[in-house]
CSV table of C-alpha atoms and ligand atoms in Angstrom, one decimal:
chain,number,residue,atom,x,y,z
A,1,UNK,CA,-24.3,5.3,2.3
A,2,UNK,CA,-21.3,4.8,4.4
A,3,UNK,CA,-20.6,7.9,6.8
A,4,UNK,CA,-18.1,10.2,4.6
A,5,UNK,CA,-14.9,10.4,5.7
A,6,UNK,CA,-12.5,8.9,3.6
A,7,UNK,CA,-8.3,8.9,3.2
A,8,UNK,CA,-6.8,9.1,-0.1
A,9,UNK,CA,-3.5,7.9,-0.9
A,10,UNK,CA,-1.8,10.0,-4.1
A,11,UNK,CA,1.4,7.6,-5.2
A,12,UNK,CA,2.3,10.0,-8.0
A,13,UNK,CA,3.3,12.3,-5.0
A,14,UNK,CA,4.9,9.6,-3.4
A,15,UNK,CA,7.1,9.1,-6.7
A,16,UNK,CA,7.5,13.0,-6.7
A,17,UNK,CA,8.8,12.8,-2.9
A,18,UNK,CA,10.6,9.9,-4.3
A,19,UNK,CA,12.4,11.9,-6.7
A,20,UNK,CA,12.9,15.4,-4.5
A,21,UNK,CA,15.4,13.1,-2.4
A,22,UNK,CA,17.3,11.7,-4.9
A,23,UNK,CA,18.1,15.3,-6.6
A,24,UNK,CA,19.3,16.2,-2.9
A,25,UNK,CA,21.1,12.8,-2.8
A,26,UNK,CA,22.0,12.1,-6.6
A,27,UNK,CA,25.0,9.9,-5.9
A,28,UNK,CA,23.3,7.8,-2.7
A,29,UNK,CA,21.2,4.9,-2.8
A,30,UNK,CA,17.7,5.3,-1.1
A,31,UNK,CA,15.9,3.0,1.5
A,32,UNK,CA,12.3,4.2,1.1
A,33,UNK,CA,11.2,4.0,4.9
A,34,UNK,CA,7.9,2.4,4.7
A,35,UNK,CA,7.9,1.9,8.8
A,36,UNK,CA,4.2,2.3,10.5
A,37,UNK,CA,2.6,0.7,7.8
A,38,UNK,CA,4.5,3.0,5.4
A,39,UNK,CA,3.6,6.4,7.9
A,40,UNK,CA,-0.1,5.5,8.0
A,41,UNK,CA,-0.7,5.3,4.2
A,42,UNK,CA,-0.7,1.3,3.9
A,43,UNK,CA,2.6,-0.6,2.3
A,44,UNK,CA,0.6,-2.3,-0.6
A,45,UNK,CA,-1.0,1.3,-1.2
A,46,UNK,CA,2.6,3.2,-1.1
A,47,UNK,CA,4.3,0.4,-3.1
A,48,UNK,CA,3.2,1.6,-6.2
A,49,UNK,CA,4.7,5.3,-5.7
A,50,UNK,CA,7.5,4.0,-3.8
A,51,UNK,CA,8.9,1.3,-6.3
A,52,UNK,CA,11.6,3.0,-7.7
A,53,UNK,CA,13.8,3.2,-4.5
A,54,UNK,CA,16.9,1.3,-4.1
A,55,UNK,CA,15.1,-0.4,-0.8
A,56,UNK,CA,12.6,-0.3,1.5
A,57,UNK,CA,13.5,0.0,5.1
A,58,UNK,CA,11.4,-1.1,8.1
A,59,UNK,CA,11.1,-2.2,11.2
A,60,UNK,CA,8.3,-5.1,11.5
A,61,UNK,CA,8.9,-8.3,10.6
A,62,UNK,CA,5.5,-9.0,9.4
A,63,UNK,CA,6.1,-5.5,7.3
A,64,UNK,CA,8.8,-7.0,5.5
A,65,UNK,CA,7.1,-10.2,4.7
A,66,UNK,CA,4.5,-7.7,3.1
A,67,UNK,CA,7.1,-6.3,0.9
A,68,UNK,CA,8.0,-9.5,0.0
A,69,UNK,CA,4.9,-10.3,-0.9
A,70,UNK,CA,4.4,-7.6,-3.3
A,71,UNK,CA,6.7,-8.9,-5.5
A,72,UNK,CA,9.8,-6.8,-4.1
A,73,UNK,CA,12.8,-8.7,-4.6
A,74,UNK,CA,15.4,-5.9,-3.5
A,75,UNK,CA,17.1,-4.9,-0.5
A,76,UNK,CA,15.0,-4.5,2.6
A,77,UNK,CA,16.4,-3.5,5.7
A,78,UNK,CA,15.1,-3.6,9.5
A,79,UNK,CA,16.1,-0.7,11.1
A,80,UNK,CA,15.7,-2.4,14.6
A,81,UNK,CA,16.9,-5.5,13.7
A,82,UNK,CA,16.2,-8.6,14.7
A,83,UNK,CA,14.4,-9.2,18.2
A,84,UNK,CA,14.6,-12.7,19.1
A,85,UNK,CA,17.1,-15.6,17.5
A,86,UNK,CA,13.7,-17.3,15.1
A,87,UNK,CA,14.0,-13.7,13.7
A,88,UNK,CA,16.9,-14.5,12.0
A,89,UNK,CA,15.2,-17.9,10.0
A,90,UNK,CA,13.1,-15.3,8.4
A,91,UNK,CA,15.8,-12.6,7.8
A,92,UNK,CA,17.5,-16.1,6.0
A,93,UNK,CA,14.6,-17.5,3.9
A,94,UNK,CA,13.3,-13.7,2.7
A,95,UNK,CA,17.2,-12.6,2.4
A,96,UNK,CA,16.5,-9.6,4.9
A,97,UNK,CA,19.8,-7.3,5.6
A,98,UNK,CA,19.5,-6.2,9.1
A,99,UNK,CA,20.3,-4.0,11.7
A,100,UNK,CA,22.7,-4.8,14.7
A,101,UNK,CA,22.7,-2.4,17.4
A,102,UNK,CA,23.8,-4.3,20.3
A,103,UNK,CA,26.3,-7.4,21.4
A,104,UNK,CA,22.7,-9.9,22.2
A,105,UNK,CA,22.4,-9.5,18.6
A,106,UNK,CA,25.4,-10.5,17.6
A,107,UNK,CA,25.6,-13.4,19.7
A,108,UNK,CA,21.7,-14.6,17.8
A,109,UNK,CA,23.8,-14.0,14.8
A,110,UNK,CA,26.7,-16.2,15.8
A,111,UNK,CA,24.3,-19.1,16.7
A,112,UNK,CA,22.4,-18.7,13.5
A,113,UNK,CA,22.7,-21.8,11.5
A,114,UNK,CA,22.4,-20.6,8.0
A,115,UNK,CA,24.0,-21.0,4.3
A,116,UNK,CA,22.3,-17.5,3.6
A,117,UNK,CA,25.3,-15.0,3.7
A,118,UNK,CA,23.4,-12.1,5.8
A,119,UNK,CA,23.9,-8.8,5.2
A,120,UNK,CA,24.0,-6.3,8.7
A,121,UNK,CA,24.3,-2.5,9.4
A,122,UNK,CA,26.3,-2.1,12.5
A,123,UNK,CA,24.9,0.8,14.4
A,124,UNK,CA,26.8,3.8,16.0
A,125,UNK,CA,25.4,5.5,19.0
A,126,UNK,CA,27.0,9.1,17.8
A,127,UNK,CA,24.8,11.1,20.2
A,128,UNK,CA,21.5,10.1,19.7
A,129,UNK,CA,21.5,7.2,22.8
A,130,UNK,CA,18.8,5.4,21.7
A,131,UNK,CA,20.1,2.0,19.7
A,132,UNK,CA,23.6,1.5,18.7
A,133,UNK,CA,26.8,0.8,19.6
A,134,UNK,CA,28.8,3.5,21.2
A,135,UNK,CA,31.8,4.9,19.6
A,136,UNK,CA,34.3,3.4,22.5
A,137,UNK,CA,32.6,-0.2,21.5
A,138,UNK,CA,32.0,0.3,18.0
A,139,UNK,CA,35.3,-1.2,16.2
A,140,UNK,CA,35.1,-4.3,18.4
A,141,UNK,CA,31.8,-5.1,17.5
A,142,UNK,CA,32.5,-4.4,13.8
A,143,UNK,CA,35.8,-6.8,14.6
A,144,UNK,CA,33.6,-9.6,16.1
A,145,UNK,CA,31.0,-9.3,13.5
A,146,UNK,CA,33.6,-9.5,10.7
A,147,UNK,CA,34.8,-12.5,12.3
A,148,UNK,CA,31.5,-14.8,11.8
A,149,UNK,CA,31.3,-16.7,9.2
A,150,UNK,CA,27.2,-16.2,8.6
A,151,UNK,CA,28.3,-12.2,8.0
A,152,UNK,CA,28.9,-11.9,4.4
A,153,UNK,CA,28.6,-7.7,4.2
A,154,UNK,CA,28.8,-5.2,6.9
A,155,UNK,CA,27.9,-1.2,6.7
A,156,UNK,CA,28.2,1.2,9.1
A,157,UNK,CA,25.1,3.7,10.2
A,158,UNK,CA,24.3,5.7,12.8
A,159,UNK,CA,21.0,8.2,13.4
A,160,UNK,CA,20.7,11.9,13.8
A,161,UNK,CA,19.4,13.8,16.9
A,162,UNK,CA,18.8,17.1,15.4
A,163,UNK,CA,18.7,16.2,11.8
A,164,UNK,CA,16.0,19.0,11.9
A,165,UNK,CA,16.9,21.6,14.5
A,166,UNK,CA,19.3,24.2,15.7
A,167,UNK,CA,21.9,21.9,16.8
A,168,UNK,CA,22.3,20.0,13.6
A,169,UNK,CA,24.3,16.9,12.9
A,170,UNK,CA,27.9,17.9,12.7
A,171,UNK,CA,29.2,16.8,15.9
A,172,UNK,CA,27.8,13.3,15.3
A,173,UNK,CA,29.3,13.3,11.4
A,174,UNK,CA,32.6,14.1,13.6
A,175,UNK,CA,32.3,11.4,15.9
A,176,UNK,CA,31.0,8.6,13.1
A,177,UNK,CA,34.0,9.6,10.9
A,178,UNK,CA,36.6,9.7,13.7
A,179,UNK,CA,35.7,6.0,14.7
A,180,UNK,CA,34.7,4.8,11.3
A,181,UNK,CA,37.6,6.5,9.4
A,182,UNK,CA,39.4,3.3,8.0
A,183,UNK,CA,36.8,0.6,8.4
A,184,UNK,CA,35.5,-0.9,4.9
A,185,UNK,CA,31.6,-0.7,3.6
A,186,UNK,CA,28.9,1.4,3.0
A,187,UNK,CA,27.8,4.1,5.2
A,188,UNK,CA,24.2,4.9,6.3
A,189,UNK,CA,23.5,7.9,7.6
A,190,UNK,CA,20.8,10.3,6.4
A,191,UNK,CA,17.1,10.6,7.6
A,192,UNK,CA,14.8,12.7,6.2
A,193,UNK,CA,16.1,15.8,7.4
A,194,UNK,CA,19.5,15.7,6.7
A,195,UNK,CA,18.7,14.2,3.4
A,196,UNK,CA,17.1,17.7,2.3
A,197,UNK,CA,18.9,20.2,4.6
A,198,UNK,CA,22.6,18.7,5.2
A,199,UNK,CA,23.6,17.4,2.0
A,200,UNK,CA,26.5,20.2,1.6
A,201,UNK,CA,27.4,20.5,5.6
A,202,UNK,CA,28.8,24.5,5.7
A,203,UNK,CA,32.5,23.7,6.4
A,204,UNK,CA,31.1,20.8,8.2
A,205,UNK,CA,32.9,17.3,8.9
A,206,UNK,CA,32.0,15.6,5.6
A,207,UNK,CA,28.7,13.9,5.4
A,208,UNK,CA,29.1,10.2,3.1
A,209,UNK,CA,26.1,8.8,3.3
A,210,UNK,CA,25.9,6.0,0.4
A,211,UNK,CA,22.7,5.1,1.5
A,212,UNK,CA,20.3,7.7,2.7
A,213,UNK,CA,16.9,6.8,5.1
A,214,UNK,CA,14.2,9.0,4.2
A,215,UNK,CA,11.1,8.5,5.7
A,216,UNK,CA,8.4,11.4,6.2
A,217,UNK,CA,9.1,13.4,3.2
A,218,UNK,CA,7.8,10.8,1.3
A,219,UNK,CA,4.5,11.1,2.6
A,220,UNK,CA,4.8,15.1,1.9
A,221,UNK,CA,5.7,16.3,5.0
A,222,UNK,CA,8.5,19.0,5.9
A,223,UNK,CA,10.9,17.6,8.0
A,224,UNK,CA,11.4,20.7,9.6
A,225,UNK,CA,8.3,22.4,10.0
A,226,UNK,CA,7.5,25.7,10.0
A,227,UNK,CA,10.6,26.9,9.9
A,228,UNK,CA,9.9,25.8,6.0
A,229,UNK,CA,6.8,24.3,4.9
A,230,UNK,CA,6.8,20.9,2.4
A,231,UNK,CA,6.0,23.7,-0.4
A,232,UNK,CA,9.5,25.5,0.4
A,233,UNK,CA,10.8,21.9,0.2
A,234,UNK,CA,8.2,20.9,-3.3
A,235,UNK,CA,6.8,18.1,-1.5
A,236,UNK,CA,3.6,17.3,-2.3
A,237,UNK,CA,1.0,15.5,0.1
A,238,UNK,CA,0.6,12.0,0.5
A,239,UNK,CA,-3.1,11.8,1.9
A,240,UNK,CA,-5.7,13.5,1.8
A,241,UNK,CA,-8.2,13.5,4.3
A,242,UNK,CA,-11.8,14.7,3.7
A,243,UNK,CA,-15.3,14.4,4.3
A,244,UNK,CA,-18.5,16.3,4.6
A,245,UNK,CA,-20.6,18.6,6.2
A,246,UNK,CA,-24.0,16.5,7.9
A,247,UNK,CA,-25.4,19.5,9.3
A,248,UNK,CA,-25.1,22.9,10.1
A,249,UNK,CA,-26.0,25.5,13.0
A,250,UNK,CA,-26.8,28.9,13.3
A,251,UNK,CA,-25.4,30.2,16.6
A,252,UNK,CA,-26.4,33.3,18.5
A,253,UNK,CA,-23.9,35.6,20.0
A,254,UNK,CA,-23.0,34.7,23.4
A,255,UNK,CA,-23.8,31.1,22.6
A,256,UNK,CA,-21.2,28.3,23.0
A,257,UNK,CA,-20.3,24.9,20.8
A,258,UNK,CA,-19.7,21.4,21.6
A,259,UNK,CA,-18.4,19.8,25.2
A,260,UNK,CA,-16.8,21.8,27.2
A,261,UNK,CA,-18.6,24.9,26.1
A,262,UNK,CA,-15.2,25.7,25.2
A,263,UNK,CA,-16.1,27.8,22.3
A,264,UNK,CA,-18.5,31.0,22.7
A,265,UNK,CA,-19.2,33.4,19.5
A,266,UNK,CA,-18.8,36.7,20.1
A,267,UNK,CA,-21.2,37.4,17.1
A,268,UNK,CA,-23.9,35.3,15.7
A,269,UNK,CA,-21.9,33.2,13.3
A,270,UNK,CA,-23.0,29.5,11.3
A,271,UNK,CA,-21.4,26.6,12.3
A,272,UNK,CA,-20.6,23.1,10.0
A,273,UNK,CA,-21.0,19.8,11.6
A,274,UNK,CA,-18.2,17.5,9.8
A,275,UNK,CA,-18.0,13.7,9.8
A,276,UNK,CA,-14.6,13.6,11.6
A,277,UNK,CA,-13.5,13.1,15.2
A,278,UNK,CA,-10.9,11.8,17.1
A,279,UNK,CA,-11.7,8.3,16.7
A,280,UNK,CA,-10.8,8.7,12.8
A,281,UNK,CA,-7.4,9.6,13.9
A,282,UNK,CA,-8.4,13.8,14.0
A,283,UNK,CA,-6.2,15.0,16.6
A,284,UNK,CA,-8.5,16.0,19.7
A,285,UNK,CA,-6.0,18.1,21.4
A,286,UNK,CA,-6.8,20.5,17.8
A,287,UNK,CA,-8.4,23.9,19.4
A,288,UNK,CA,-10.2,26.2,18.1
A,289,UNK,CA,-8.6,27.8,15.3
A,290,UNK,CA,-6.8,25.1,13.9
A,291,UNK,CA,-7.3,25.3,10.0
A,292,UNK,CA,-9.5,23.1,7.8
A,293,UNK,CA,-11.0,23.5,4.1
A,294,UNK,CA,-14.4,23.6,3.3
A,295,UNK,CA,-15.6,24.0,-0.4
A,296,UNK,CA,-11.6,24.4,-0.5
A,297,UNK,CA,-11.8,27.2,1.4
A,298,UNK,CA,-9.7,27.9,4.3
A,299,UNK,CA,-11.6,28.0,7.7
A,300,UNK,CA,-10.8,27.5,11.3
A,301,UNK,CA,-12.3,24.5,13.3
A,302,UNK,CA,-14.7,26.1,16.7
A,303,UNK,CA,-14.7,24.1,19.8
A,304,UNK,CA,-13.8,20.8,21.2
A,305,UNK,CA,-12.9,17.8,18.5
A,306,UNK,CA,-15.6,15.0,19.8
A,307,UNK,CA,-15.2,11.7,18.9
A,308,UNK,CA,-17.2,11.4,15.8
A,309,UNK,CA,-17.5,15.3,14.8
A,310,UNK,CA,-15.8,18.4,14.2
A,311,UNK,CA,-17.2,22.1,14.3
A,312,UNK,CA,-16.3,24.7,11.9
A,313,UNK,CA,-16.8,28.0,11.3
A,314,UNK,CA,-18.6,28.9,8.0
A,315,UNK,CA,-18.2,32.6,8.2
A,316,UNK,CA,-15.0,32.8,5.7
A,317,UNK,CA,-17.6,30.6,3.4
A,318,UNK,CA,-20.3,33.4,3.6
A,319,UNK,CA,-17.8,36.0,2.9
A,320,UNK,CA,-17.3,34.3,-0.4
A,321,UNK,CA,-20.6,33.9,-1.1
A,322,UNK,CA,-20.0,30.3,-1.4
A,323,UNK,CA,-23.2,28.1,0.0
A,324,UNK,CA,-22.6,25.2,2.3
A,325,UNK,CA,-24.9,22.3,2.8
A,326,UNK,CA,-25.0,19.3,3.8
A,327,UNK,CA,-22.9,17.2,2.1
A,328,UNK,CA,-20.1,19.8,1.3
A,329,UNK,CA,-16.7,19.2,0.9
A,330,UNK,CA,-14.6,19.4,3.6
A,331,UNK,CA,-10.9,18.7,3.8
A,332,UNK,CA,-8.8,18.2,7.3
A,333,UNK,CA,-5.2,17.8,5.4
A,334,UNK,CA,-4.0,17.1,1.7
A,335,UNK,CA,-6.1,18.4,-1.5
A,336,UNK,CA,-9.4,19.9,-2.2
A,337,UNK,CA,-11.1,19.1,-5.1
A,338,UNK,CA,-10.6,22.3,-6.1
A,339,UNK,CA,-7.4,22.4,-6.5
A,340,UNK,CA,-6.6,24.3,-2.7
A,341,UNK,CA,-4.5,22.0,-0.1
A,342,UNK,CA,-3.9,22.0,3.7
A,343,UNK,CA,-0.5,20.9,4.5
A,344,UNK,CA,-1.1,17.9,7.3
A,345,UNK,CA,2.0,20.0,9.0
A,346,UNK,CA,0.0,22.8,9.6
A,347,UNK,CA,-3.1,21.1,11.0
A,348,UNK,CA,-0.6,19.0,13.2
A,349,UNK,CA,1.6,22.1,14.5
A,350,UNK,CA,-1.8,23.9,15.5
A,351,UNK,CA,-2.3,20.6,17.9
A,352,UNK,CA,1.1,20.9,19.1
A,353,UNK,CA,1.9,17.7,17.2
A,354,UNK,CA,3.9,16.6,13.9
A,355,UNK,CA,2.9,15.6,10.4
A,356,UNK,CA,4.8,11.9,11.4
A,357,UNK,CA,1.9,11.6,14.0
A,358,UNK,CA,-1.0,12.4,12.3
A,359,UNK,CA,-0.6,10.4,9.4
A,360,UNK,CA,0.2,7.4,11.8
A,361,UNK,CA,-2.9,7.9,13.8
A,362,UNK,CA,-5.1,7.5,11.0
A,363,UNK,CA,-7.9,5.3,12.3
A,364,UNK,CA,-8.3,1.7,11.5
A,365,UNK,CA,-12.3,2.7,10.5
A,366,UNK,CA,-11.7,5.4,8.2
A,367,UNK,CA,-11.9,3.8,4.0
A,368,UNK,CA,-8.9,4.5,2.4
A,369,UNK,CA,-8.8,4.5,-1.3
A,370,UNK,CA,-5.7,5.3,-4.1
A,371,UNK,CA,-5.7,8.0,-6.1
A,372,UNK,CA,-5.3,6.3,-9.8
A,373,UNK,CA,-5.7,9.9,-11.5
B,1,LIG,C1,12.3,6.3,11.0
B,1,LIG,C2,13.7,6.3,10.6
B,1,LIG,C3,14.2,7.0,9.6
B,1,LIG,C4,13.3,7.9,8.8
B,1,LIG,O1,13.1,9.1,9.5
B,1,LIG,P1,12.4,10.4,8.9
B,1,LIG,O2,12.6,11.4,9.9
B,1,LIG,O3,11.0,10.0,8.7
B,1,LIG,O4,13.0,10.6,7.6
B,1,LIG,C5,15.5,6.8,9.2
B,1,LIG,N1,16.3,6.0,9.9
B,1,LIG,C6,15.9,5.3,11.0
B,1,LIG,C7,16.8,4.4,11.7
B,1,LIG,C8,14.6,5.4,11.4
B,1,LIG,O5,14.1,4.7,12.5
């Protein structure tokens, strides 16, 4: 028998997520961002939930071909463009639109020998000062872009710092529409974030986004977390993570679990040994305390995360008068088989991490299968 663990993609809540953004969006267009092997969850395992977008946008070159290769014959965007001229050969032959964030890129573009009118998204630096092109430079890279004759479309995007925070995304709305005001195309603007919580802007500069970028709702996660949780925002998970208890430990008072001793019971209490560690993608900065299911019920993980094996604290279990074996349920994130489910946000905010990491670390090791209902 293979060792338990196991990931399991749900593409009907994909779809769901799918279809939460577009009732916060109705008039945009939607690139699904399927980046990171589509967050962690697999591109060919996403696809299926994720078809109905206007576009999938992402970042890898070999990524796109993959979307390609499923049959997508739609718009697919990389976000970073391209990184070296060749790039562009591929961007021609599997009609890619692409980013262009800085002036190297446009001169690859105006050496590109092609017949293949190419389709770019110039980017703004607004505030984020990552990529882009900032707003003193902007217009005369749209100018020397419009001027190529490889260019048949251009749209203007930018990114958001704070899409998810205090601070908030007016001041770069200001700044995009000040420069942008006049200039012709589509506009790009709206992760995640400011898909769900800025699509009305309170007496804010006006937010057009004709294409918005989600990404991590998708997958089930709130994008701002814990100030709401993805059941405030009716998202539903992506993955699920489970596996199994391969042994269990009664543990005096006074004694301690795992490396570190970290843990000590101040009462004799049973422990469950579960077929998870850091080397399936288990966050090993997790302390004690942070929440798992067992039997779908919710208990606290005790001690350090190993790299193989968790510890967890069966007390809540006994309390229910619910028995626990070996081979017992257990679930780190997503849904019991009960019907109880663990929000990956919660599990990740108890590490001091986000949902977008988790799902990204999921180990190479760990089976992954799709939930076909
Ligand atoms: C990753 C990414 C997104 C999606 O971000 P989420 O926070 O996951 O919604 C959108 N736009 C760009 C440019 C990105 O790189």
């Amino acid at each position: 028998m293979p060792r338990p663990i196991l990931a399991t993609i749900h593409p009907a809540a994909l779809q769901h997520n799918l279809e939460r953004c577009r009732r916060a969006a109705p008039d945009a267009k939607v690139w699904a961002v399927v980046k990171a092997n589509a967050y962690g969850h697999g591109i060919e395992r996403a696809y299926p939930g994720l078809r109905g977008a206007d576009g999938f946008a992402l970042l890898d070159l070999l990524e796109a071909q993959r979307v390609r290769e499923l049959g997508w014959r739609g718009p697919v965007l990389l976000l970073e463009g391209v990184f070296e001229p060749r790039d562009l050969e591929l961007c021609s032959r599997l009609s890619l639109w692409h980013t262009v964030h800085c002036d190297e890129q446009i001169d690859m573009l105006a050496a590109h020998k092609t017949h293949v009118p190419q389709r770019v998204f110039l980017k703004m630096n607004s505030g984020m000062n990552r990529l882009g092109f900032t707003p003193g430079q902007y217009r005369s890279a749209f100018s020397r872009l419009n001027a190529l004759p490889q260019v048949e479309e251009i749209s203007l995007m930018t990114h958001f710092s704070d899409a998810d925070g205090a601070r908030g995304i007016a001041h770069q709305v200001q700044v995009f529409n000040q420069i942008t005001g006049d200039l012709p195309g589509e506009r790009s603007l709206s992760n995640s974030a400011a898909t769900l919580r800025h699509s009305q802007p309170p007496g804010g500069a006006a937010l057009v986004s004709d294409w918005v970028r989600p990404g991590i709702v998708l997958y089930g996660s709130a994008p701002d977390h814990p100030l709401r949780t993805s059941a405030d925002w009716e998202l539903q998970p992506g993955m699920t993570l489970s596996s199994k208890i391969i042994a269990t430990q009664a543990i005096d008072k006074g004694a301690s679990v795992g490396y570190g001793s970290t843990f000590v019971a101040d009462a004799a209490i049973r422990v469950g040994v579960v077929a998870c560690g850091y080397a399936d993608g288990y966050p090993r900065v997790a302390p004690t305390g942070t929440p798992v299911l067992v039997a779908g019920i919710r208990t606290r993980l005790v001690g350090r995360v190993s790299m193989d094996m968790i510890t967890v604290d069966l007390t809540p279990l006994e309390a229910a008068g619910v028995s626990v074996g070996v081979g017992t349920e257990v679930t780190l994130w997503g849904c019991a088989g009960s019907g109880a489910s663990l929000g990956i946000d919660q599990v990740a905010h108890a590490a001091g991490t986000l949902g977008y990491e988790l799902m990204c670390a999921l180990a190479a090791r760990v089976p992954v299968q799709v939930q076909t209902q």
